[in-house]
Amino acid sequence: MCGIVGYAGTAPAQGNASTTGAPVGQRALEVLVEGLRRLEYRGYDSAGVAVSGEQGIGMRKKSGKLAMLLEELEANPLPAATAGIGHTRWATHGGPTDANAHPHVVAGGRLAVVHNGIIENYSQLKAQLAGRGHSFASQTDSEVAATLLGEVYEALEDAGQNSSDGGSRLATAMRQVAQQLEGAFTLVATHASEPGVVVAARRNSPLVVGLGDGENFLGSDVSGFIDYTRRAVELDQDQVVTLTADAVLITDFFGVPAEGREYQVDWDAAAAEKGGYPSFMEKEINDQPDAVAQTLLGRTDGEGVLTLDELRIDPAVLKTINRIIVLACGTSAYAGQVARYAIEHWCRIPTEVELSHEFRYRDPIVDEHTLIVSISQSGETMDTLMAVRYAREQGAKTVSICNTNGSTIPRESDAVLYTHAGPEIAVASTKAFLAQITATYLLGLYLAQLRGNLFQGQIKDILAELAKTPAKIASVLANAEQVKELATSMADTRTVLFLGRHVGYPVAMEGALKLKELAYIHAEGFAAGELKHGPIALIEEGQPVIVVVPSPRGRDSLHAKVVSNIQEVRARGAMTIVIAEEGDESVREHAEHVFYIPETSTLLAPLLTTVPLQLFALALATAKGFDVDQPRNLAKSVTVE
Ligand code: F6R
């Protein structure tokens, strides 16, 4: 939630345009705005920028999307500057108004601050500050932190005190303030007395440094500066970073110098563009064959033996695991639910899937024989991070399935298995979901290989089938038009029910979630077997029901049971839409519409059956004229509890 950017550079010599064509002296502003454009998926309730220059702080902010800020900047340009900060907000404390937008400018207009996170002791601090004569223009916890920073800065100034790191008094003040704050925060500030310096503090909230040539960057994630550099530096918890054009100084909250881990971002700005599609969402749905293929890539040796070198947990320890708990939220949790069927089937290890935010509050039983598998696209979801920390404290081993290099959850886990889906920008998750299923399957197969639950030949066969999946996803995508036509004709639908069984059940819930998020339609996913235990009462004439049908070649006559469920709802007036395997003619007579997916094994089917449901939600939302990349009230990365 909330996107943050920071920049420190030098103005190009007079007469030289900057490399990006920005007017002389406006590179800082250009970098900040471009960074906010990239980070807008993290929150779009308001946007703002502040630059520090010889004349003081220049600040513009506006409620609404970034476009509103750009209009404001056009109408009221900012003065040239070499450093600045920017923010795109997902509202927590205080509504999405201009006053609550960031940056907050305090200390008589000399200090500008942006914040991501929640400061839990803000009301006590606010009361203390008010008692010392401060007043507040907004309802935010952020302005409280900014005011405190301004007060501490002034006290240091009065005492004539400086700091050792680059002589920045702002860094000293930031450290003192960070020690007083409770909760989660990334704070980034710039002060008129130190133009060219940007200082940030981080606790339990994301922040990455970008290293440039004569300029340096800050971003909530690397997309905040991907247009300018792919050299990034990870920061640890409880650190303060001081940015100037040619230096990046990191300390802890007490001034002890620290080193960040530098790494190269493995995707570029082009990968974060729409690539000719009308939306990121549509592009990312179409990226899925690649997302799965990339996630499979390089994970076996020449003999087809899985070699997950990144796992870094002693194989002897993995052999002693007697329980797996998958922790995740939202779509990632549905990926976990799919994975559970495969992991239990292949490894014979009892596996539970739990929503991260429920986990640590119920006093769960976890020990050193428990393997925690967290799944998070962003690697920053606060609920999942806290659950992983808790489990680690109890002695569990933790593996992170994650799509974002350098993010917090993998860094705080014993091991990581990256999904290589590439940047996912649309707020609703699509390609990350398929990549997560793929990665958890690799993990399951690896454990089965290690523990001898499957023969090597069986593992090879499953891997061979997985390798064919990208082409099959592509063939589902090739029939997108058929799904689109139906969805468009259903634009006035008020509620849609989804049914699935076995791995089709989490797929049904994921289909319903996509429809809720994108088209703002009431949608629910049910286990088909649960129908007669209550939900069938919802069926009335014309009620659309989308059913994910298992393969007729699958085991346990699940196919027949789900076909019976279709008949049951249809007999009560439902309009049935069926996702079935190619060649399954038995469903035709019970369905108004059938979408076929290529043949595959039961466990791999979610990699295909999900795709028409994503396309359905995309087309229906588009038909209703909604912004599919930035649905209302949502933010991509939920970094507050
Ligand atoms: C839904 C969606 C969310 C995320 C959830 C977890 O489309 O995107 O439900 O899946 O917020 O996010 P990550 O995977 O980043 O932990």
XYZ file of C-alpha atoms and ligand atoms in Angstrom:
657
model
C 0.000 0.000 0.000
C 1.211 3.489 -0.849
C 4.027 3.994 -3.303
C 7.019 6.039 -2.273
C 9.824 7.502 -4.370
C 12.878 9.559 -3.565
C 15.570 11.075 -5.740
C 18.895 12.866 -5.304
C 20.894 14.038 -8.304
C 22.601 17.026 -9.804
C 21.065 19.437 -12.293
C 22.441 18.994 -15.817
C 24.700 21.826 -16.970
C 22.776 24.768 -18.381
C 21.950 24.175 -22.020
C 22.163 20.362 -21.798
C 18.835 18.626 -21.848
C 18.684 15.670 -19.475
C 19.015 12.238 -21.054
C 15.260 11.783 -20.867
C 14.464 15.113 -22.464
C 13.223 16.759 -19.268
C 13.800 20.507 -19.113
C 17.091 21.523 -17.501
C 16.824 21.250 -13.727
C 13.606 19.272 -13.931
C 15.123 15.798 -13.917
C 14.245 15.362 -10.234
C 10.595 16.057 -10.917
C 10.587 13.884 -14.002
C 12.096 10.946 -12.089
C 9.620 11.363 -9.238
C 6.590 11.518 -11.511
C 7.747 8.568 -13.604
C 8.366 6.585 -10.411
C 4.882 7.400 -9.157
C 3.405 6.337 -12.474
C 5.089 2.959 -12.058
C 4.051 2.665 -8.411
C 0.493 3.888 -8.784
C -0.763 0.301 -8.553
C 0.143 0.415 -4.856
C -2.520 3.013 -4.111
C -4.366 5.673 -6.031
C -6.319 7.735 -3.514
C -3.994 10.719 -3.979
C -0.555 11.617 -5.290
C 2.007 14.279 -4.459
C 5.604 15.401 -4.876
C 7.939 17.744 -3.041
C 11.331 19.040 -4.173
C 13.955 20.768 -2.090
C 15.966 23.600 -3.552
C 17.718 26.812 -2.633
C 14.358 28.585 -2.416
C 12.895 26.062 0.022
C 10.436 23.245 -0.423
C 8.146 23.162 -3.442
C 5.181 20.839 -3.042
C 2.121 19.838 -5.073
C -0.441 17.203 -4.116
C -3.918 16.213 -5.195
C -6.535 13.679 -4.194
C -7.474 11.193 -6.915
C -5.236 9.438 -9.390
C -1.839 10.595 -10.557
C -3.455 12.318 -13.560
C -4.898 14.900 -11.157
C -1.446 15.692 -9.815
C -0.081 16.026 -13.350
C -2.795 18.580 -14.139
C -1.870 20.469 -10.993
C 1.823 20.436 -11.927
C 0.957 21.727 -15.370
C -1.102 24.563 -13.921
C 1.366 25.330 -11.110
C 4.870 24.203 -12.083
C 7.445 23.501 -9.399
C 10.818 25.274 -9.336
C 13.905 23.416 -10.595
C 15.517 21.173 -7.978
C 18.017 18.373 -7.614
C 16.253 16.231 -5.024
C 12.743 15.332 -4.006
C 10.218 12.832 -2.744
C 6.878 11.535 -4.013
C 3.932 9.511 -2.813
C 0.892 7.740 -4.155
C -1.564 6.934 -1.380
C -3.832 4.134 -0.261
C -5.788 5.808 2.535
C -5.624 4.415 6.074
C -5.892 7.315 8.553
C -8.136 9.982 7.096
C -10.118 9.953 3.856
C -8.710 10.507 0.373
C -8.674 14.327 0.487
C -6.114 16.913 -0.624
C -5.268 17.685 3.000
C -4.583 14.049 3.822
C -2.500 13.560 0.683
C 1.272 13.344 1.036
C 3.813 14.977 1.177
C 3.104 16.673 4.478
C 4.977 19.943 4.643
C 5.721 21.080 8.200
C 8.242 23.133 10.178
C 7.197 26.411 8.593
C 7.361 24.989 5.077
C 10.968 23.745 5.455
C 10.418 19.996 5.769
C 8.468 17.620 3.507
C 7.695 14.032 4.504
C 5.965 11.057 2.877
C 4.969 7.923 4.739
C 3.801 4.387 4.092
C 2.528 2.176 6.908
C 0.677 2.739 10.146
C 2.152 4.499 13.170
C 0.450 2.785 16.062
C 1.342 5.285 18.799
C 0.389 8.312 16.711
C -2.432 9.486 18.984
C -0.134 9.703 22.038
C 2.506 11.488 19.967
C -0.117 13.800 18.511
C -1.381 14.741 21.985
C 2.172 15.439 23.154
C 2.940 17.548 20.090
C -0.334 19.455 20.451
C 0.592 20.093 24.085
C 3.818 21.685 22.833
C 1.867 24.011 20.560
C 1.797 22.155 17.239
C -1.344 22.076 15.115
C -2.260 19.666 12.326
C -3.722 20.218 8.880
C -4.683 16.576 8.231
C -6.143 13.552 10.006
C -3.157 11.375 9.217
C -0.675 9.582 11.442
C 1.906 10.606 8.828
C 1.652 14.314 9.609
C 2.275 13.483 13.266
C 5.550 11.749 12.353
C 6.454 14.655 10.073
C 5.768 17.200 12.823
C 7.863 15.249 15.295
C 10.691 15.113 12.763
C 10.442 18.866 12.265
C 10.577 19.448 16.011
C 13.605 17.184 16.512
C 15.364 18.800 13.553
C 14.830 22.249 15.005
C 16.183 21.158 18.382
C 19.333 19.803 16.701
C 19.646 23.002 14.723
C 19.337 25.094 17.887
C 22.009 22.957 19.510
C 24.213 23.408 16.419
C 24.407 19.632 16.145
C 25.301 17.727 12.997
C 25.651 14.095 12.118
C 28.588 12.111 10.791
C 26.814 10.596 7.781
C 27.292 13.157 5.074
C 26.823 15.871 7.663
C 23.081 15.384 7.463
C 21.223 16.759 10.427
C 18.084 15.354 8.819
C 19.523 11.820 9.134
C 20.236 12.350 12.828
C 16.743 13.686 13.385
C 15.234 10.791 11.433
C 17.033 8.253 13.617
C 15.804 9.917 16.784
C 12.244 9.976 15.487
C 12.330 6.395 14.235
C 13.251 5.256 17.742
C 10.073 6.852 19.074
C 7.659 5.410 16.516
C 5.743 2.175 16.946
C 4.168 0.215 14.123
C 5.180 -0.036 10.496
C 6.644 2.783 8.500
C 8.692 3.936 5.613
C 9.321 7.637 6.096
C 11.092 9.691 3.463
C 11.984 13.333 4.004
C 13.737 16.291 2.486
C 14.603 19.586 4.209
C 15.061 23.051 2.756
C 18.288 23.538 4.737
C 19.780 20.450 3.058
C 18.756 20.677 -0.594
C 20.087 17.672 -2.478
C 19.659 15.307 0.477
C 16.856 12.783 0.942
C 16.650 10.693 4.106
C 14.486 7.637 4.711
C 13.762 5.270 7.587
C 12.203 1.845 7.333
C 10.583 -0.567 9.750
C 8.323 -3.384 8.529
C 7.482 -1.472 5.395
C 9.154 -1.764 1.997
C 11.917 0.458 0.633
C 14.626 -0.243 -1.941
C 17.570 1.920 -3.051
C 18.479 2.364 -6.725
C 22.079 3.218 -7.632
C 22.634 5.535 -10.570
C 25.540 7.415 -12.047
C 25.667 10.760 -10.269
C 22.152 10.189 -8.985
C 20.469 7.807 -6.568
C 16.907 6.644 -6.074
C 14.453 5.291 -3.541
C 11.332 3.297 -4.288
C 8.783 1.177 -2.460
C 9.880 -1.394 -4.984
C 12.273 -1.349 -7.910
C 9.615 -0.293 -10.402
C 9.893 3.152 -8.784
C 13.238 3.635 -10.571
C 13.407 0.847 -13.167
C 13.450 3.415 -15.999
C 16.788 4.723 -14.728
C 18.756 1.879 -13.190
C 18.650 -1.864 -12.580
C 21.218 -1.728 -9.758
C 19.288 -2.055 -6.514
C 20.200 -2.281 -2.830
C 18.114 -4.156 -0.263
C 17.655 -2.474 3.093
C 17.176 -4.308 6.360
C 14.616 -3.605 9.043
C 15.171 -0.579 11.260
C 17.572 1.249 9.013
C 18.023 4.854 7.946
C 19.391 5.678 4.519
C 20.814 9.036 3.446
C 20.772 9.717 -0.260
C 22.793 12.344 -2.116
C 23.779 12.523 -5.791
C 26.926 10.507 -5.203
C 26.492 8.662 -1.946
C 24.163 6.243 -0.217
C 24.808 5.918 3.513
C 22.995 3.316 5.573
C 22.883 3.088 9.367
C 20.649 1.478 11.926
C 18.349 3.597 14.090
C 21.268 4.275 16.448
C 23.733 5.472 13.832
C 25.745 2.260 13.510
C 26.855 2.032 9.849
C 25.386 -0.861 7.851
C 25.817 -2.380 4.397
C 22.933 -3.133 2.051
C 22.958 -6.101 -0.336
C 23.330 -4.916 -3.910
C 21.632 -6.910 -6.662
C 20.766 -6.588 -10.315
C 17.059 -6.373 -11.196
C 16.405 -9.142 -13.717
C 13.707 -7.333 -15.722
C 13.651 -3.973 -17.411
C 11.298 -1.066 -18.001
C 9.877 -2.670 -21.152
C 8.668 -5.656 -19.099
C 6.640 -3.249 -16.976
C 4.850 -1.723 -19.992
C 1.532 -2.793 -21.443
C 3.117 -4.220 -24.580
C 0.300 -3.132 -26.875
C -2.537 -4.459 -24.686
C -5.225 -2.048 -23.496
C -4.511 -2.892 -19.856
C -1.814 -4.448 -17.688
C -4.404 -6.997 -16.630
C -4.932 -8.214 -20.191
C -1.197 -8.224 -20.831
C -0.527 -10.196 -17.678
C -3.214 -12.781 -18.486
C -1.528 -13.174 -21.859
C 1.912 -13.360 -20.199
C 0.882 -16.578 -18.452
C 2.432 -19.125 -20.803
C 5.729 -17.313 -20.244
C 5.222 -16.930 -16.502
C 4.820 -20.690 -16.123
C 7.642 -21.499 -18.554
C 10.053 -19.110 -16.793
C 9.157 -20.535 -13.396
C 9.983 -24.041 -14.632
C 13.197 -22.980 -16.305
C 16.541 -24.234 -15.011
C 15.142 -26.254 -12.159
C 16.305 -29.692 -13.296
C 19.693 -31.138 -14.202
C 20.451 -32.837 -17.520
C 18.931 -36.079 -16.191
C 15.591 -34.479 -15.307
C 16.354 -34.526 -11.573
C 14.979 -31.498 -9.714
C 17.753 -29.303 -8.345
C 16.253 -26.484 -6.324
C 19.596 -25.046 -5.240
C 17.976 -21.873 -3.919
C 16.201 -23.871 -1.228
C 19.208 -23.673 1.113
C 17.588 -25.905 3.741
C 19.600 -28.965 4.615
C 17.976 -31.938 2.809
C 18.412 -33.914 6.038
C 16.180 -31.360 7.778
C 13.597 -31.475 4.983
C 13.432 -35.242 5.435
C 12.320 -34.775 9.042
C 9.385 -32.506 8.163
C 6.121 -34.058 9.302
C 3.737 -31.213 8.559
C 3.435 -28.369 6.066
C 1.518 -25.159 6.666
C 0.982 -22.868 3.701
C 0.503 -19.222 4.701
C -0.843 -16.631 2.279
C -3.676 -14.193 1.603
C -6.180 -13.727 -1.211
C -5.259 -15.172 -4.565
C -1.966 -16.463 -3.188
C -3.906 -18.445 -0.574
C -5.977 -20.022 -3.358
C -2.714 -21.035 -5.052
C -1.798 -22.644 -1.728
C -5.104 -24.484 -1.615
C -4.479 -25.886 -5.079
C -0.940 -26.877 -4.089
C -2.162 -28.713 -1.024
C -3.856 -31.382 -3.146
C -0.632 -31.983 -5.051
C 1.750 -31.864 -2.090
C -0.280 -34.278 0.020
C -0.749 -36.597 -2.945
C 2.916 -36.618 -3.942
C 4.695 -36.287 -0.594
C 2.235 -37.812 1.867
C 2.950 -34.948 4.279
C -0.129 -33.521 6.042
C -0.584 -30.047 4.576
C -2.785 -27.217 5.776
C -3.429 -23.865 4.167
C -4.124 -20.950 6.423
C -4.835 -17.282 5.845
C -1.798 -15.494 7.259
C -3.861 -13.003 9.268
C -5.707 -15.780 11.101
C -2.666 -17.928 11.756
C -0.685 -16.259 14.485
C -3.698 -15.160 16.503
C -4.910 -18.666 17.216
C -1.848 -19.948 19.074
C -0.958 -22.461 16.349
C 1.073 -25.577 17.081
C 4.324 -25.287 15.166
C 7.706 -26.883 15.818
C 11.019 -27.631 14.121
C 9.402 -30.423 12.096
C 6.903 -28.001 10.559
C 7.670 -26.547 7.154
C 6.040 -23.179 6.585
C 5.516 -22.365 2.922
C 4.547 -18.733 2.506
C 3.194 -17.586 -0.836
C 3.320 -13.915 -1.739
C 3.596 -12.209 -5.102
C 4.869 -8.972 -3.601
C 6.886 -10.461 -0.758
C 5.673 -7.521 1.337
C 2.193 -8.533 2.529
C 2.324 -7.576 6.188
C -0.023 -10.329 7.383
C 2.107 -12.987 5.728
C 5.364 -11.440 6.911
C 4.156 -11.389 10.515
C 2.898 -14.976 10.289
C 6.265 -16.137 8.890
C 8.134 -14.319 11.651
C 5.917 -15.895 14.251
C 6.408 -19.403 12.850
C 10.169 -18.899 12.693
C 10.234 -17.830 16.304
C 8.498 -21.117 17.143
C 11.328 -23.001 15.418
C 9.662 -23.844 12.095
C 11.609 -23.855 8.836
C 10.257 -21.313 6.365
C 10.248 -21.344 2.575
C 8.995 -18.313 0.673
C 7.377 -18.634 -2.753
C 7.736 -15.108 -4.056
C 7.745 -13.078 -7.267
C 9.729 -10.073 -6.049
C 13.470 -10.263 -5.674
C 14.799 -8.285 -2.726
C 11.467 -8.154 -0.903
C 11.073 -8.692 2.818
C 9.381 -12.098 3.150
C 12.043 -14.062 1.224
C 14.721 -12.159 3.068
C 13.285 -13.202 6.388
C 12.720 -16.827 5.375
C 15.133 -19.748 5.553
C 14.784 -20.315 1.833
C 13.110 -18.897 -1.223
C 11.785 -20.318 -4.438
C 11.186 -17.424 -6.800
C 8.359 -17.451 -9.290
C 9.630 -15.824 -12.449
C 6.364 -14.296 -13.630
C 7.942 -10.874 -14.228
C 6.486 -7.694 -12.762
C 2.778 -7.907 -12.018
C 1.362 -4.388 -12.198
C -2.406 -4.884 -12.452
C -3.785 -4.860 -8.938
C -5.693 -8.115 -9.378
C -3.305 -11.026 -9.502
C -3.324 -13.316 -12.553
C 0.028 -14.510 -13.831
C 1.468 -14.656 -10.328
C -1.261 -17.172 -9.433
C -0.281 -19.628 -12.163
C 3.414 -19.121 -11.386
C 2.746 -19.753 -7.688
C 0.966 -23.016 -8.448
C 3.898 -24.005 -10.664
C 6.501 -23.169 -8.002
C 4.652 -24.951 -5.199
C 4.334 -27.997 -7.462
C 8.096 -27.917 -7.998
C 8.543 -27.754 -4.249
C 6.154 -30.687 -3.752
C 7.942 -32.761 -6.379
C 11.308 -31.886 -4.866
C 10.173 -33.051 -1.433
C 8.760 -36.228 -2.962
C 12.090 -36.799 -4.730
C 14.071 -36.172 -1.558
C 11.928 -38.343 0.626
C 11.500 -41.077 -1.958
C 7.700 -40.810 -2.126
C 7.691 -40.926 -5.915
C 9.925 -42.802 -8.335
C 12.226 -40.610 -10.398
C 10.340 -41.745 -13.509
C 7.046 -40.496 -12.089
C 8.598 -37.121 -11.279
C 10.030 -36.920 -14.780
C 6.597 -37.627 -16.275
C 4.942 -34.905 -14.198
C 7.692 -32.431 -15.099
C 7.292 -33.345 -18.755
C 3.587 -32.654 -18.515
C 4.232 -29.374 -16.701
C 6.573 -28.407 -19.525
C 3.691 -28.783 -21.989
C 1.438 -26.490 -19.941
C 2.577 -23.123 -21.375
C 1.492 -24.184 -24.862
C -1.840 -25.391 -23.500
C -2.408 -22.075 -21.693
C -1.680 -20.334 -24.990
C -4.366 -22.416 -26.680
C -6.907 -21.437 -23.984
C -5.959 -17.797 -24.572
C -6.500 -18.261 -28.286
C -10.210 -18.806 -27.538
C -10.521 -15.644 -25.468
C -13.028 -14.125 -27.891
C -15.680 -16.726 -27.071
C -15.413 -15.966 -23.322
C -15.379 -12.239 -23.987
C -18.602 -12.393 -26.011
C -20.467 -14.182 -23.247
C -19.092 -11.932 -20.485
C -19.996 -8.801 -22.421
C -23.559 -10.051 -22.860
C -23.740 -10.501 -19.073
C -22.738 -6.943 -18.126
C -25.992 -6.424 -16.199
C -25.623 -9.555 -14.089
C -25.844 -8.850 -10.367
C -24.518 -12.111 -8.945
C -22.567 -15.104 -10.220
C -21.923 -18.382 -8.401
C -18.898 -20.584 -9.060
C -18.696 -24.300 -8.312
C -15.696 -26.589 -8.254
C -14.505 -29.738 -6.606
C -11.048 -31.003 -5.560
C -8.521 -28.623 -7.204
C -11.470 -27.028 -9.001
C -12.753 -25.672 -5.676
C -9.965 -23.103 -5.087
C -10.159 -22.304 -8.799
C -13.875 -21.530 -8.356
C -13.046 -19.245 -5.410
C -10.336 -17.513 -7.428
C -12.795 -17.002 -10.321
C -15.274 -15.436 -7.897
C -12.601 -13.207 -6.361
C -11.567 -11.905 -9.785
C -15.170 -11.022 -10.601
C -15.709 -9.234 -7.272
C -12.484 -7.276 -7.578
C -12.781 -6.231 -11.182
C -16.483 -6.019 -11.965
C -17.811 -5.240 -8.452
C -20.339 -8.048 -8.827
C -21.361 -10.280 -5.982
C -19.699 -13.621 -6.653
C -19.069 -16.693 -4.546
C -17.106 -19.848 -5.068
C -18.480 -23.016 -3.503
C -17.259 -26.559 -3.186
C -19.677 -28.360 -5.497
C -20.245 -31.046 -2.861
C -21.384 -28.383 -0.400
C -24.186 -27.232 -2.669
C -26.909 -29.352 -1.144
C -25.855 -28.291 2.344
C -27.148 -24.765 1.830
C -25.976 -22.724 -1.151
C -28.464 -24.365 -3.537
C -31.136 -22.198 -1.868
C -29.597 -19.252 -3.739
C -30.526 -20.685 -7.116
C -33.439 -19.017 -8.852
C -34.505 -18.588 -12.455
C -31.627 -17.298 -14.588
C -28.944 -17.364 -11.830
C -25.594 -17.723 -13.620
C -23.530 -20.609 -12.243
C -20.032 -21.257 -13.566
C -18.893 -24.814 -12.989
C -15.307 -26.067 -13.176
C -15.694 -29.701 -14.218
C -12.954 -32.253 -13.473
C -11.595 -34.415 -16.241
C -13.742 -37.479 -17.056
C -10.427 -39.384 -17.056
C -9.796 -38.398 -13.426
C -10.227 -40.673 -10.415
C -12.967 -41.190 -7.844
C -15.846 -40.449 -10.240
C -15.595 -36.771 -9.342
C -16.582 -35.916 -12.877
C -19.915 -37.683 -12.580
C -20.605 -36.034 -9.245
C -19.965 -32.539 -10.572
C -22.093 -33.235 -13.662
C -24.909 -34.204 -11.265
C -24.402 -30.874 -9.471
C -24.811 -29.046 -12.771
C -28.075 -30.884 -13.342
C -29.266 -30.034 -9.845
C -28.785 -26.286 -10.245
C -30.143 -26.320 -13.762
C -33.285 -28.097 -12.641
C -33.835 -25.087 -10.360
C -33.479 -22.550 -13.161
C -29.735 -21.787 -13.161
C -28.016 -20.621 -16.319
C -24.988 -22.917 -16.416
C -21.602 -22.084 -17.864
C -19.148 -24.951 -17.846
C -15.359 -25.202 -18.065
C -14.586 -28.743 -19.171
C -11.899 -30.794 -20.800
C -11.797 -31.075 -24.582
C -13.767 -34.094 -25.718
C -16.070 -34.096 -22.682
C -19.367 -34.162 -24.564
C -21.327 -35.270 -21.509
C -21.562 -31.703 -20.191
C -23.043 -30.196 -23.324
C -26.633 -31.182 -22.683
C -26.534 -29.630 -19.208
C -24.917 -26.320 -20.057
C -25.926 -23.144 -21.839
C -22.246 -22.454 -22.564
C -19.179 -24.699 -22.534
C -15.552 -23.553 -22.650
C -13.090 -26.299 -23.343
C -9.532 -26.565 -22.058
C -6.920 -28.988 -23.432
C -6.527 -32.420 -21.861
C -4.292 -32.532 -18.831
C -3.972 -34.440 -15.570
C -6.299 -33.572 -12.681
C -3.608 -31.849 -10.626
C -2.372 -29.676 -13.477
C -5.862 -28.639 -14.606
C -5.961 -25.425 -12.459
C -3.204 -23.995 -14.657
C -5.751 -24.110 -17.483
C -9.225 -23.839 -15.922
C -8.329 -20.558 -14.181
C -7.650 -18.786 -17.462
C -11.245 -18.584 -18.833
C -12.369 -17.298 -15.419
C -9.779 -14.513 -15.521
C -10.828 -13.634 -19.068
C -14.475 -13.652 -18.012
C -13.881 -11.160 -15.164
C -11.698 -8.973 -17.377
C -14.289 -8.809 -20.175
C -17.241 -8.243 -17.861
C -15.472 -5.425 -16.021
C -14.405 -3.891 -19.322
C -17.998 -4.079 -20.599
C -19.062 -2.177 -17.477
C -16.453 0.462 -18.222
C -14.329 -0.134 -15.113
C -10.603 0.386 -14.721
C -9.375 -3.207 -14.626
C -5.841 -2.283 -13.601
C -6.799 -0.215 -10.594
C -10.092 -1.437 -9.151
C -11.701 0.741 -6.525
C -10.599 0.548 -2.877
C -7.752 -1.864 -3.603
C -3.983 -1.640 -3.587
C -1.525 -4.104 -4.995
C 0.649 -4.633 -2.015
C -1.020 -4.833 1.402
C 1.761 -3.633 3.646
C -0.382 -2.855 6.676
C -2.171 -5.343 8.932
C -6.258 -10.656 -5.707
C -5.004 -10.223 -5.156
C -4.817 -10.320 -3.690
C -3.391 -10.816 -3.366
C -3.169 -10.775 -1.854
C -1.801 -11.299 -1.471
O -6.314 -10.494 -7.091
O -4.147 -9.764 -5.852
O -5.773 -11.126 -3.100
O -3.246 -12.106 -3.863
O -3.279 -9.458 -1.392
O -0.787 -10.565 -2.052
P 0.687 -11.130 -2.140
O 0.657 -12.316 -3.019
O 1.504 -10.004 -2.694
O 1.085 -11.489 -0.744
